[in-house]
Amino acid sequence: MQLGSLRQLTLVSFALVLVPLVVLLWHSQITLGRMGEIATNEAEFSVAMVRRVNSLESFSVDIERLIRQYHVLDKAELKELSDKYVERFTEALGSLCVQLENSQECHVLSERLTWFQSYDRLSDQLLLDAQLAEFRRALTELGQSVDSLLDDRIKKRQGYVSSVQQTQAWLTALLVSISLMLIIFGSQLILRPVRKLEHVIQAISLQEDELPEISNSGPKELILVERKLHRLADRLTQLEHLRHALLRHASHELKTPLASIKEGCSLLTEQVVGELTEQQMEVMSLLNSSTDRLNTLIMQLLDYNLLLQQAKPDFQWLKTATLIEEFITDNRLALQQNKHELDTKIELNQVYADAKLFRRILDNLLSNAIAHGSKGRPINIKLYQEKHVQVLDVSNRGQKISPEQRAILFEPFNRGEGKRNDRIIGSGLGLSIVADCARMMRGKVEIVDVDYADVCFRVSIPLTEKK
């Protein structure tokens, strides 16, 4: 059955879950009704049996009294009256003995009643006493048989009740289990399209080339959301292409006139076209510094644009000794200019990462430490592993970063409040590039507090492959 909306799917799921519970309720009502009927029948049967036994005992007293009176007084009226009580006793005994199958007491009482009907007062007194004594004994045993019958029926009913309770317990467990399975099944039906939306959103966030196909079946509301997400992904892709094109063309278009300006400033500064005054030389110095700064900003934009165009990282095992040696060699001049010493503590022989992305992280963090760290103070670089995470710490001494600045420092085009040692106003892309590189390798970057430095940037990259 195709369900057109999420509401229908939810209602049908709840209805299916309620079916076993309704069956359980219906069966419980039937069982309770049957148990109530059995209890009523047993109570009526017990009361009827007790009443019959009491009637027989009452009749037996009257029969014995009338027969003894007849034996003494010899009146025909007493004989007739005793015979009537014997008949009534016989009728009551017959209905009682039907419930007592093959009862010896019923047979004995029947024989005594027959003797009482044929009794002649000329019989011996001792024989009469013996017959009456036997009659009382049989009646007493009959009462005991009735009690035993009632006890047996109670035990049978108790066993039946126990079996019904056990059956009810098993049925309850079965139907509740079915309800739980239906709940799980219904929740899966509801969560499946939601998980599909989560996969689409994750694919959009990871900038994957292909998104999961749009579902052909499922709640129409979620299918509509899925289509909107696909349109959003297409729009984001278009905007991303436009941004890349803008950065690429703007950077390249700026480099050509910038090169001409820089060449002209160089000629004027070297006084190739004529001597300059002291004030003119000061102006040329400002022009040269501004040109260098503009060139640096253009190079950072190109680097940032190149990073954004890299779709997926190329993970491989990198030898840390070679990587760190090349890194120190390339940055030795910048370290010497600011009189920094590089204190490295490398605990990993290999690191599993993208070579270009990891090198960009190192270069940008070191550049940030040189620009904002105290001159002449050491810069620490530590590379170690915590559980299944590779950790890179780059720390320096200098002005600490406030908590407010930490929240926005890794966003593009956001600069810190501290002054740079080179007096160059940065573009605010360095730490953003670090954050993007770490994110592309499924890691993160954060500012942590350590006891051996004032500022420490920590990059954590998950180790996705074991050595």
C-alpha positions as a LaTeX table, in Angstrom:
\begin{tabular}{lrrr}
\hline
Residue & $x$ (\AA) & $y$ (\AA) & $z$ (\AA) \\
\hline
Met1 & 0.00 & 0.00 & 0.00 \\
Gln2 & 1.39 & 3.39 & $-1.03$ \\
Leu3 & 1.02 & 6.04 & 1.65 \\
Gly4 & 0.78 & 9.55 & 0.30 \\
Ser5 & 1.72 & 11.60 & 3.32 \\
Leu6 & 3.64 & 11.46 & 6.55 \\
Arg7 & 0.39 & 11.84 & 8.50 \\
Gln8 & $-1.07$ & 8.74 & 6.84 \\
Leu9 & 2.11 & 6.79 & 7.51 \\
Thr10 & 2.06 & 7.80 & 11.18 \\
Leu11 & $-1.64$ & 6.98 & 11.64 \\
Val12 & $-1.32$ & 3.60 & 9.92 \\
Ser13 & 1.73 & 2.77 & 12.03 \\
Phe14 & $-0.15$ & 3.59 & 15.23 \\
Ala15 & $-3.15$ & 1.55 & 14.03 \\
Leu16 & $-0.96$ & $-1.48$ & 13.31 \\
Val17 & 0.64 & $-1.20$ & 16.73 \\
Leu18 & $-2.80$ & $-1.10$ & 18.39 \\
Val19 & $-4.08$ & $-4.27$ & 16.62 \\
Pro20 & $-2.25$ & $-6.78$ & 18.90 \\
Leu21 & $-3.26$ & $-4.76$ & 21.96 \\
Val22 & $-6.91$ & $-4.82$ & 20.85 \\
Val23 & $-6.68$ & $-8.59$ & 20.32 \\
Leu24 & $-5.18$ & $-8.94$ & 23.79 \\
Leu25 & $-7.96$ & $-6.84$ & 25.30 \\
Trp26 & $-10.64$ & $-8.83$ & 23.46 \\
His27 & $-9.16$ & $-12.17$ & 24.57 \\
Ser28 & $-8.85$ & $-10.89$ & 28.15 \\
Gln29 & $-12.52$ & $-9.89$ & 28.16 \\
Ile30 & $-13.56$ & $-13.31$ & 26.88 \\
Thr31 & $-11.36$ & $-15.04$ & 29.45 \\
Leu32 & $-12.73$ & $-12.91$ & 32.29 \\
Gly33 & $-16.29$ & $-13.63$ & 31.16 \\
Arg34 & $-15.59$ & $-17.35$ & 31.04 \\
Met35 & $-13.96$ & $-17.27$ & 34.47 \\
Gly36 & $-16.91$ & $-15.33$ & 35.88 \\
Glu37 & $-19.35$ & $-17.86$ & 34.42 \\
Ile38 & $-17.37$ & $-20.76$ & 35.86 \\
Ala39 & $-17.25$ & $-19.09$ & 39.27 \\
Thr40 & $-21.03$ & $-18.52$ & 39.20 \\
Asn41 & $-21.77$ & $-22.11$ & 38.15 \\
Glu42 & $-19.49$ & $-23.52$ & 40.81 \\
Ala43 & $-21.08$ & $-21.37$ & 43.48 \\
Glu44 & $-24.59$ & $-22.43$ & 42.41 \\
Phe45 & $-23.55$ & $-26.10$ & 42.28 \\
Ser46 & $-21.97$ & $-25.96$ & 45.74 \\
Val47 & $-25.00$ & $-24.22$ & 47.26 \\
Ala48 & $-27.37$ & $-26.74$ & 45.64 \\
Met49 & $-25.37$ & $-29.73$ & 46.92 \\
Val50 & $-25.20$ & $-28.32$ & 50.43 \\
Arg51 & $-28.92$ & $-27.63$ & 50.44 \\
Arg52 & $-29.69$ & $-31.20$ & 49.32 \\
Val53 & $-27.45$ & $-32.63$ & 52.03 \\
Asn54 & $-29.18$ & $-30.43$ & 54.61 \\
Ser55 & $-32.58$ & $-31.53$ & 53.30 \\
Leu56 & $-31.58$ & $-35.20$ & 53.57 \\
Glu57 & $-30.41$ & $-34.67$ & 57.13 \\
Ser58 & $-33.68$ & $-32.95$ & 57.98 \\
Phe59 & $-35.72$ & $-35.75$ & 56.34 \\
Ser60 & $-33.63$ & $-38.40$ & 58.12 \\
Val61 & $-34.48$ & $-36.87$ & 61.52 \\
Asp62 & $-38.19$ & $-36.88$ & 60.67 \\
Ile63 & $-38.05$ & $-40.44$ & 59.33 \\
Glu64 & $-36.29$ & $-41.75$ & 62.43 \\
Arg65 & $-38.68$ & $-39.92$ & 64.76 \\
Leu66 & $-41.82$ & $-41.16$ & 62.94 \\
Ile67 & $-40.62$ & $-44.77$ & 62.75 \\
Arg68 & $-39.85$ & $-44.88$ & 66.44 \\
Gln69 & $-43.21$ & $-43.32$ & 67.22 \\
Tyr70 & $-44.91$ & $-45.87$ & 64.99 \\
His71 & $-43.01$ & $-48.66$ & 66.75 \\
Val72 & $-44.29$ & $-47.49$ & 70.12 \\
Leu73 & $-47.80$ & $-46.22$ & 69.32 \\
Asp74 & $-48.74$ & $-48.55$ & 66.42 \\
Lys75 & $-50.77$ & $-45.95$ & 64.54 \\
Ala76 & $-51.34$ & $-46.26$ & 60.79 \\
Glu77 & $-51.21$ & $-42.48$ & 60.37 \\
Leu78 & $-47.62$ & $-42.47$ & 61.62 \\
Lys79 & $-46.73$ & $-45.23$ & 59.15 \\
Glu80 & $-48.25$ & $-43.30$ & 56.24 \\
Leu81 & $-46.48$ & $-40.12$ & 57.29 \\
Ser82 & $-43.13$ & $-41.89$ & 57.61 \\
Asp83 & $-43.60$ & $-43.42$ & 54.14 \\
Lys84 & $-44.22$ & $-39.96$ & 52.68 \\
Tyr85 & $-40.97$ & $-38.68$ & 54.22 \\
Val86 & $-39.18$ & $-41.76$ & 52.89 \\
Glu87 & $-40.47$ & $-40.94$ & 49.40 \\
Arg88 & $-39.34$ & $-37.33$ & 49.66 \\
Phe89 & $-35.96$ & $-38.50$ & 50.97 \\
Thr90 & $-35.73$ & $-40.92$ & 48.04 \\
Glu91 & $-36.41$ & $-38.15$ & 45.51 \\
Ala92 & $-33.83$ & $-35.86$ & 47.10 \\
Leu93 & $-31.33$ & $-38.71$ & 47.33 \\
Gly94 & $-31.80$ & $-39.53$ & 43.64 \\
Ser95 & $-30.96$ & $-35.98$ & 42.48 \\
Leu96 & $-27.95$ & $-35.99$ & 44.79 \\
Cys97 & $-26.66$ & $-39.43$ & 43.78 \\
Val98 & $-26.69$ & $-38.36$ & 40.11 \\
Gln99 & $-23.74$ & $-36.10$ & 40.93 \\
Leu100 & $-22.05$ & $-38.89$ & 42.95 \\
Glu101 & $-21.40$ & $-41.60$ & 40.38 \\
Asn102 & $-21.26$ & $-45.18$ & 41.74 \\
Ser103 & $-21.56$ & $-44.04$ & 45.34 \\
Gln104 & $-21.69$ & $-46.89$ & 47.87 \\
Glu105 & $-23.49$ & $-44.64$ & 50.36 \\
Cys106 & $-26.37$ & $-44.09$ & 47.94 \\
His107 & $-26.80$ & $-47.84$ & 47.57 \\
Val108 & $-26.77$ & $-48.36$ & 51.35 \\
Leu109 & $-29.28$ & $-45.57$ & 51.90 \\
Ser110 & $-31.55$ & $-46.98$ & 49.19 \\
Glu111 & $-31.57$ & $-50.37$ & 50.92 \\
Arg112 & $-32.36$ & $-48.74$ & 54.29 \\
Leu113 & $-35.21$ & $-46.75$ & 52.76 \\
Thr114 & $-36.66$ & $-49.93$ & 51.24 \\
Trp115 & $-36.51$ & $-51.60$ & 54.64 \\
Phe116 & $-38.20$ & $-48.59$ & 56.27 \\
Gln117 & $-41.08$ & $-48.80$ & 53.77 \\
Ser118 & $-41.59$ & $-52.51$ & 54.55 \\
Tyr119 & $-41.09$ & $-52.06$ & 58.25 \\
Asp120 & $-43.46$ & $-53.91$ & 60.60 \\
Arg121 & $-43.70$ & $-52.86$ & 64.23 \\
Leu122 & $-43.51$ & $-56.48$ & 65.28 \\
Ser123 & $-39.86$ & $-56.49$ & 64.26 \\
Asp124 & $-37.17$ & $-56.70$ & 66.87 \\
Gln125 & $-36.17$ & $-53.42$ & 68.57 \\
Leu126 & $-32.52$ & $-54.27$ & 68.19 \\
Leu127 & $-32.92$ & $-54.76$ & 64.45 \\
Leu128 & $-34.64$ & $-51.36$ & 64.18 \\
Asp129 & $-31.84$ & $-49.66$ & 66.10 \\
Ala130 & $-29.26$ & $-51.33$ & 63.86 \\
Gln131 & $-31.05$ & $-50.20$ & 60.70 \\
Leu132 & $-31.36$ & $-46.65$ & 61.94 \\
Ala133 & $-27.71$ & $-46.59$ & 63.01 \\
Glu134 & $-26.66$ & $-47.85$ & 59.61 \\
Phe135 & $-28.91$ & $-45.23$ & 58.02 \\
Arg136 & $-27.25$ & $-42.41$ & 59.99 \\
Arg137 & $-23.76$ & $-43.71$ & 59.25 \\
Ala138 & $-24.45$ & $-43.91$ & 55.50 \\
Leu139 & $-25.93$ & $-40.42$ & 55.57 \\
Thr140 & $-22.85$ & $-39.07$ & 57.33 \\
Glu141 & $-20.56$ & $-40.73$ & 54.79 \\
Leu142 & $-22.73$ & $-39.30$ & 52.03 \\
Gly143 & $-22.11$ & $-35.81$ & 53.40 \\
Gln144 & $-18.38$ & $-36.51$ & 53.45 \\
Ser145 & $-18.55$ & $-37.72$ & 49.85 \\
Val146 & $-20.27$ & $-34.48$ & 48.89 \\
Asp147 & $-17.53$ & $-32.49$ & 50.64 \\
Ser148 & $-14.87$ & $-34.49$ & 48.78 \\
Leu149 & $-16.68$ & $-33.88$ & 45.50 \\
Leu150 & $-16.75$ & $-30.15$ & 46.13 \\
Asp151 & $-13.06$ & $-30.16$ & 47.11 \\
Asp152 & $-12.16$ & $-32.04$ & 43.92 \\
Arg153 & $-14.12$ & $-29.61$ & 41.77 \\
Ile154 & $-12.42$ & $-26.66$ & 43.49 \\
Lys155 & $-9.00$ & $-28.18$ & 42.80 \\
Lys156 & $-9.90$ & $-28.77$ & 39.16 \\
Arg157 & $-11.11$ & $-25.21$ & 38.81 \\
Gln158 & $-7.93$ & $-23.95$ & 40.45 \\
Gly159 & $-5.86$ & $-25.93$ & 37.96 \\
Tyr160 & $-7.97$ & $-24.59$ & 35.13 \\
Val161 & $-7.52$ & $-21.03$ & 36.41 \\
Ser162 & $-3.76$ & $-21.56$ & 36.64 \\
Ser163 & $-3.65$ & $-22.86$ & 33.06 \\
Val164 & $-5.74$ & $-19.91$ & 31.88 \\
Gln165 & $-3.41$ & $-17.50$ & 33.69 \\
Gln166 & $-0.37$ & $-19.14$ & 32.10 \\
Thr167 & $-1.98$ & $-19.01$ & 28.67 \\
Gln168 & $-2.90$ & $-15.38$ & 29.24 \\
Ala169 & 0.66 & $-14.58$ & 30.28 \\
Trp170 & 2.15 & $-16.24$ & 27.19 \\
Leu171 & $-0.40$ & $-14.56$ & 24.95 \\
Thr172 & 0.32 & $-11.19$ & 26.56 \\
Ala173 & 4.06 & $-11.64$ & 26.05 \\
Leu174 & 3.51 & $-12.70$ & 22.43 \\
Leu175 & 1.16 & $-9.86$ & 21.54 \\
Val176 & 3.30 & $-7.26$ & 23.36 \\
Ser177 & 6.35 & $-8.56$ & 21.46 \\
Ile178 & 4.42 & $-8.26$ & 18.21 \\
Ser179 & 3.45 & $-4.69$ & 19.17 \\
Leu180 & 7.10 & $-3.86$ & 19.89 \\
Met181 & 8.16 & $-5.31$ & 16.54 \\
Leu182 & 5.44 & $-3.31$ & 14.82 \\
Ile183 & 6.65 & $-0.19$ & 16.67 \\
Ile184 & 10.19 & $-0.82$ & 15.43 \\
Phe185 & 8.91 & $-1.51$ & 11.92 \\
Gly186 & 6.75 & 1.64 & 11.93 \\
Ser187 & 9.59 & 3.77 & 13.28 \\
Gln188 & 11.84 & 2.44 & 10.53 \\
Leu189 & 9.25 & 3.38 & 7.93 \\
Ile190 & 9.12 & 6.89 & 9.36 \\
Leu191 & 12.87 & 7.29 & 9.97 \\
Arg192 & 14.00 & 5.85 & 6.62 \\
Pro193 & 13.05 & 8.95 & 4.58 \\
Val194 & 14.40 & 11.15 & 7.38 \\
Arg195 & 17.75 & 9.34 & 7.18 \\
Lys196 & 17.65 & 9.84 & 3.43 \\
Leu197 & 17.33 & 13.59 & 4.05 \\
Glu198 & 20.26 & 13.41 & 6.49 \\
His199 & 22.39 & 11.72 & 3.82 \\
Val200 & 21.47 & 14.43 & 1.31 \\
Ile201 & 22.32 & 17.17 & 3.81 \\
Gln202 & 25.62 & 15.47 & 4.68 \\
Ala203 & 26.47 & 15.13 & 1.00 \\
Ile204 & 25.76 & 18.85 & 0.52 \\
Ser205 & 27.92 & 19.79 & 3.53 \\
Leu206 & 30.80 & 17.61 & 2.27 \\
Gln207 & 30.41 & 19.06 & $-1.23$ \\
Glu208 & 30.13 & 15.65 & $-2.83$ \\
Asp209 & 29.84 & 15.53 & $-6.59$ \\
Glu210 & 26.77 & 13.31 & $-6.64$ \\
Leu211 & 23.81 & 13.41 & $-4.28$ \\
Pro212 & 21.58 & 10.42 & $-3.45$ \\
Glu213 & 18.79 & 10.04 & $-5.98$ \\
Ile214 & 15.40 & 11.48 & $-5.18$ \\
Ser215 & 13.10 & 8.86 & $-3.65$ \\
Asn216 & 10.26 & 7.53 & $-5.78$ \\
Ser217 & 8.17 & 6.37 & $-2.85$ \\
Gly218 & 7.50 & 7.65 & 0.62 \\
Pro219 & 5.70 & 10.53 & 2.31 \\
Lys220 & 5.10 & 13.34 & $-0.16$ \\
Glu221 & 6.16 & 16.00 & 2.37 \\
Leu222 & 9.61 & 14.46 & 2.76 \\
Ile223 & 9.99 & 13.88 & $-0.99$ \\
Leu224 & 9.21 & 17.57 & $-1.48$ \\
Val225 & 11.88 & 18.51 & 1.08 \\
Glu226 & 14.33 & 16.19 & $-0.67$ \\
Arg227 & 13.67 & 17.89 & $-4.02$ \\
Lys228 & 14.18 & 21.30 & $-2.43$ \\
Leu229 & 17.50 & 20.11 & $-1.00$ \\
His230 & 18.59 & 18.98 & $-4.46$ \\
Arg231 & 17.67 & 22.38 & $-5.89$ \\
Leu232 & 19.53 & 24.03 & $-3.03$ \\
Ala233 & 22.58 & 21.88 & $-3.76$ \\
Asp234 & 22.48 & 22.91 & $-7.42$ \\
Arg235 & 22.21 & 26.55 & $-6.42$ \\
Leu236 & 25.11 & 26.23 & $-3.97$ \\
Thr237 & 27.20 & 24.58 & $-6.67$ \\
Gln238 & 26.48 & 27.46 & $-9.03$ \\
Leu239 & 27.39 & 30.01 & $-6.37$ \\
Glu240 & 30.57 & 28.09 & $-5.55$ \\
His241 & 31.59 & 28.10 & $-9.21$ \\
Leu242 & 30.87 & 31.82 & $-9.41$ \\
Arg243 & 32.96 & 32.48 & $-6.31$ \\
His244 & 35.86 & 30.46 & $-7.64$ \\
Ala245 & 35.67 & 32.23 & $-10.98$ \\
Leu246 & 35.49 & 35.64 & $-9.31$ \\
Leu247 & 38.48 & 34.97 & $-7.09$ \\
Arg248 & 40.48 & 33.46 & $-9.93$ \\
His249 & 39.79 & 36.21 & $-12.46$ \\
Ala250 & 40.09 & 39.05 & $-9.95$ \\
Ser251 & 43.41 & 37.75 & $-8.65$ \\
His252 & 44.87 & 37.21 & $-12.10$ \\
Glu253 & 43.60 & 40.52 & $-13.42$ \\
Leu254 & 45.14 & 42.33 & $-10.48$ \\
Lys255 & 48.53 & 40.64 & $-10.82$ \\
Thr256 & 49.26 & 42.13 & $-14.25$ \\
Pro257 & 48.88 & 45.85 & $-13.37$ \\
Leu258 & 50.42 & 45.14 & $-9.99$ \\
Ala259 & 53.54 & 43.78 & $-11.65$ \\
Ser260 & 53.78 & 46.94 & $-13.74$ \\
Ile261 & 53.33 & 49.16 & $-10.70$ \\
Lys262 & 55.92 & 47.19 & $-8.78$ \\
Glu263 & 58.39 & 47.41 & $-11.65$ \\
Gly264 & 57.81 & 51.16 & $-11.95$ \\
Cys265 & 58.29 & 51.67 & $-8.20$ \\
Ser266 & 61.49 & 49.65 & $-8.36$ \\
Leu267 & 62.86 & 51.82 & $-11.17$ \\
Leu268 & 62.00 & 55.01 & $-9.32$ \\
Thr269 & 63.43 & 53.72 & $-6.04$ \\
Glu270 & 66.71 & 52.76 & $-7.73$ \\
Gln271 & 66.73 & 56.29 & $-9.28$ \\
Val272 & 67.18 & 54.87 & $-12.76$ \\
Val273 & 65.11 & 57.67 & $-14.34$ \\
Gly274 & 66.57 & 60.39 & $-12.14$ \\
Glu275 & 67.47 & 61.33 & $-8.63$ \\
Leu276 & 64.75 & 61.68 & $-6.01$ \\
Thr277 & 64.53 & 63.91 & $-3.02$ \\
Glu278 & 64.33 & 62.58 & 0.51 \\
Gln279 & 60.58 & 63.18 & 0.64 \\
Gln280 & 60.13 & 61.45 & $-2.72$ \\
Met281 & 62.12 & 58.45 & $-1.45$ \\
Glu282 & 59.85 & 58.26 & 1.59 \\
Val283 & 56.80 & 58.21 & $-0.68$ \\
Met284 & 58.38 & 55.46 & $-2.80$ \\
Ser285 & 59.05 & 53.45 & 0.34 \\
Leu286 & 55.36 & 53.63 & 1.21 \\
Leu287 & 54.44 & 52.65 & $-2.36$ \\
Asn288 & 56.80 & 49.66 & $-2.25$ \\
Ser289 & 55.40 & 48.42 & 1.10 \\
Ser290 & 51.83 & 48.83 & $-0.15$ \\
Thr291 & 52.70 & 46.98 & $-3.36$ \\
Asp292 & 54.26 & 44.12 & $-1.38$ \\
Arg293 & 51.19 & 43.95 & 0.86 \\
Leu294 & 48.85 & 43.89 & $-2.14$ \\
Asn295 & 50.92 & 41.13 & $-3.73$ \\
Thr296 & 50.73 & 39.10 & $-0.50$ \\
Leu297 & 46.96 & 39.50 & $-0.37$ \\
Ile298 & 46.60 & 38.37 & $-3.97$ \\
Met299 & 48.75 & 35.30 & $-3.31$ \\
Gln300 & 46.60 & 34.44 & $-0.26$ \\
Leu301 & 43.44 & 34.77 & $-2.33$ \\
Leu302 & 44.89 & 32.46 & $-4.97$ \\
Asp303 & 45.91 & 29.99 & $-2.30$ \\
Tyr304 & 42.45 & 30.12 & $-0.71$ \\
Asn305 & 40.79 & 29.66 & $-4.10$ \\
Leu306 & 43.03 & 26.69 & $-4.87$ \\
Leu307 & 42.09 & 25.15 & $-1.53$ \\
Leu308 & 38.38 & 25.54 & $-2.23$ \\
Gln309 & 38.76 & 23.82 & $-5.59$ \\
Gln310 & 40.34 & 20.74 & $-4.06$ \\
Ala311 & 37.45 & 18.29 & $-3.89$ \\
Lys312 & 38.80 & 15.45 & $-1.79$ \\
Pro313 & 42.02 & 14.97 & 0.21 \\
Asp314 & 44.59 & 12.43 & $-0.93$ \\
Phe315 & 45.48 & 10.57 & 2.24 \\
Gln316 & 48.85 & 8.86 & 2.41 \\
Trp317 & 51.53 & 8.01 & 4.94 \\
Leu318 & 54.01 & 10.89 & 5.23 \\
Lys319 & 57.45 & 10.57 & 6.81 \\
Thr320 & 57.51 & 13.25 & 9.46 \\
Ala321 & 61.32 & 13.60 & 9.46 \\
Thr322 & 61.38 & 14.57 & 5.77 \\
Leu323 & 58.26 & 16.72 & 6.07 \\
Ile324 & 59.52 & 18.72 & 9.05 \\
Glu325 & 63.00 & 19.13 & 7.56 \\
Glu326 & 61.61 & 20.61 & 4.34 \\
Phe327 & 59.24 & 22.78 & 6.35 \\
Ile328 & 62.09 & 24.22 & 8.51 \\
Thr329 & 64.30 & 24.78 & 5.47 \\
Asp330 & 61.62 & 26.76 & 3.64 \\
Asn331 & 60.87 & 28.94 & 6.67 \\
Arg332 & 64.41 & 29.41 & 8.04 \\
Leu333 & 64.79 & 32.94 & 6.68 \\
Ala334 & 61.52 & 34.15 & 8.27 \\
Leu335 & 62.56 & 32.61 & 11.59 \\
Gln336 & 65.98 & 34.27 & 11.47 \\
Gln337 & 64.56 & 37.69 & 10.64 \\
Asn338 & 62.44 & 37.65 & 13.80 \\
Lys339 & 65.11 & 35.84 & 15.90 \\
His340 & 62.82 & 32.88 & 16.64 \\
Glu341 & 64.02 & 29.45 & 17.62 \\
Leu342 & 61.95 & 26.48 & 16.56 \\
Asp343 & 61.48 & 23.89 & 19.30 \\
Thr344 & 60.13 & 20.69 & 17.72 \\
Lys345 & 58.98 & 17.57 & 19.55 \\
Ile346 & 57.95 & 14.92 & 17.02 \\
Glu347 & 56.68 & 11.66 & 18.52 \\
Leu348 & 55.31 & 10.17 & 15.29 \\
Asn349 & 57.52 & 8.63 & 12.61 \\
Gln350 & 54.66 & 8.82 & 10.13 \\
Val351 & 51.48 & 10.83 & 9.83 \\
Tyr352 & 48.42 & 9.82 & 7.80 \\
Ala353 & 47.23 & 12.95 & 5.97 \\
Asp354 & 47.10 & 14.85 & 2.69 \\
Ala355 & 50.61 & 16.18 & 2.01 \\
Lys356 & 49.55 & 19.55 & 0.55 \\
Leu357 & 46.87 & 20.23 & 3.13 \\
Phe358 & 49.09 & 19.27 & 6.06 \\
Arg359 & 51.93 & 21.46 & 4.74 \\
Arg360 & 49.53 & 24.40 & 4.35 \\
Ile361 & 48.49 & 23.97 & 7.96 \\
Leu362 & 52.11 & 24.04 & 9.10 \\
Asp363 & 53.02 & 27.05 & 6.96 \\
Asn364 & 50.00 & 29.15 & 7.97 \\
Leu365 & 50.29 & 28.37 & 11.69 \\
Leu366 & 54.01 & 29.17 & 11.67 \\
Ser367 & 53.39 & 32.38 & 9.72 \\
Asn368 & 50.75 & 33.37 & 12.27 \\
Ala369 & 53.12 & 32.59 & 15.17 \\
Ile370 & 55.93 & 34.68 & 13.58 \\
Ala371 & 53.56 & 37.57 & 12.85 \\
His372 & 51.96 & 37.72 & 16.31 \\
Gly373 & 54.51 & 36.07 & 18.62 \\
Ser374 & 57.06 & 37.90 & 20.72 \\
Lys375 & 60.33 & 38.41 & 18.88 \\
Gly376 & 63.25 & 36.35 & 20.09 \\
Arg377 & 60.99 & 33.86 & 21.91 \\
Pro378 & 60.83 & 30.20 & 20.85 \\
Ile379 & 58.00 & 28.68 & 18.79 \\
Asn380 & 56.97 & 25.16 & 19.80 \\
Ile381 & 55.78 & 22.49 & 17.39 \\
Lys382 & 54.58 & 19.16 & 18.80 \\
Leu383 & 53.26 & 16.19 & 16.83 \\
Tyr384 & 51.87 & 13.25 & 18.78 \\
Gln385 & 48.96 & 10.82 & 18.93 \\
Glu386 & 46.05 & 10.55 & 21.39 \\
Lys387 & 44.13 & 7.29 & 20.96 \\
His388 & 43.12 & 7.31 & 17.26 \\
Val389 & 43.73 & 11.02 & 16.67 \\
Gln390 & 46.91 & 12.68 & 15.32 \\
Val391 & 47.52 & 15.98 & 17.12 \\
Leu392 & 49.62 & 18.94 & 15.96 \\
Asp393 & 50.31 & 21.77 & 18.43 \\
Val394 & 51.87 & 25.05 & 17.27 \\
Ser395 & 52.38 & 27.51 & 20.14 \\
Asn396 & 54.15 & 30.81 & 20.72 \\
Arg397 & 54.66 & 33.47 & 23.39 \\
Gly398 & 52.96 & 36.81 & 23.12 \\
Gln399 & 49.59 & 38.46 & 23.56 \\
Lys400 & 46.88 & 36.01 & 24.56 \\
Ile401 & 43.70 & 35.66 & 22.49 \\
Ser402 & 40.45 & 36.64 & 24.19 \\
Pro403 & 37.52 & 34.20 & 24.28 \\
Glu404 & 35.47 & 36.53 & 22.07 \\
Gln405 & 38.16 & 36.49 & 19.39 \\
Arg406 & 38.55 & 32.71 & 19.56 \\
Ala407 & 34.96 & 32.26 & 18.37 \\
Ile408 & 35.47 & 34.14 & 15.08 \\
Leu409 & 39.18 & 33.81 & 14.43 \\
Phe410 & 38.81 & 30.86 & 12.02 \\
Glu411 & 36.18 & 32.53 & 9.85 \\
Pro412 & 37.29 & 33.91 & 6.44 \\
Phe413 & 38.43 & 37.56 & 6.35 \\
Asn414 & 38.46 & 37.91 & 10.15 \\
Arg415 & 41.65 & 39.23 & 11.69 \\
Gly416 & 42.79 & 39.25 & 15.29 \\
Glu417 & 43.05 & 42.40 & 17.35 \\
Gly418 & 46.75 & 42.04 & 18.13 \\
Lys419 & 49.41 & 43.97 & 16.21 \\
Arg420 & 51.58 & 42.13 & 13.72 \\
Asn421 & 55.35 & 42.24 & 14.04 \\
Asp422 & 55.71 & 43.06 & 10.33 \\
Arg423 & 53.10 & 45.86 & 10.48 \\
Ile424 & 51.30 & 44.33 & 7.50 \\
Ile425 & 47.52 & 44.20 & 7.60 \\
Gly426 & 46.60 & 40.62 & 6.74 \\
Ser427 & 43.64 & 39.41 & 4.72 \\
Gly428 & 42.23 & 37.24 & 7.52 \\
Leu429 & 42.48 & 34.06 & 5.44 \\
Gly430 & 45.45 & 32.31 & 7.09 \\
Leu431 & 43.61 & 30.68 & 10.00 \\
Ser432 & 40.54 & 30.15 & 7.84 \\
Ile433 & 42.70 & 28.11 & 5.44 \\
Val434 & 43.99 & 26.10 & 8.42 \\
Ala435 & 40.42 & 25.37 & 9.54 \\
Asp436 & 39.34 & 24.38 & 6.01 \\
Cys437 & 42.36 & 22.11 & 5.54 \\
Ala438 & 41.69 & 20.37 & 8.85 \\
Arg439 & 37.98 & 20.03 & 8.04 \\
Met440 & 38.75 & 18.48 & 4.64 \\
Met441 & 40.80 & 15.82 & 6.44 \\
Arg442 & 37.85 & 15.18 & 8.81 \\
Gly443 & 39.64 & 17.01 & 11.61 \\
Lys444 & 39.37 & 20.30 & 13.45 \\
Val445 & 41.47 & 23.18 & 14.76 \\
Glu446 & 41.04 & 24.94 & 18.07 \\
Ile447 & 42.82 & 27.28 & 20.45 \\
Val448 & 43.82 & 25.55 & 23.69 \\
Asp449 & 45.51 & 26.69 & 26.88 \\
Val450 & 48.92 & 25.19 & 27.70 \\
Asp451 & 51.32 & 25.92 & 30.54 \\
Tyr452 & 54.42 & 26.43 & 28.37 \\
Ala453 & 53.08 & 29.10 & 25.95 \\
Asp454 & 50.61 & 31.97 & 25.73 \\
Val455 & 48.89 & 30.89 & 22.49 \\
Cys456 & 48.53 & 27.33 & 21.21 \\
Phe457 & 46.72 & 26.19 & 18.05 \\
Arg458 & 45.82 & 22.49 & 18.14 \\
Val459 & 44.96 & 20.59 & 14.96 \\
Ser460 & 43.35 & 17.14 & 15.43 \\
Ile461 & 43.21 & 14.73 & 12.46 \\
Pro462 & 41.56 & 11.30 & 12.92 \\
Leu463 & 43.76 & 8.32 & 12.16 \\
Thr464 & 41.60 & 6.42 & 9.66 \\
Glu465 & 44.14 & 3.70 & 8.92 \\
Lys466 & 46.16 & 1.64 & 11.37 \\
Lys467 & 49.82 & 1.03 & 10.93 \\
\hline
\end{tabular}
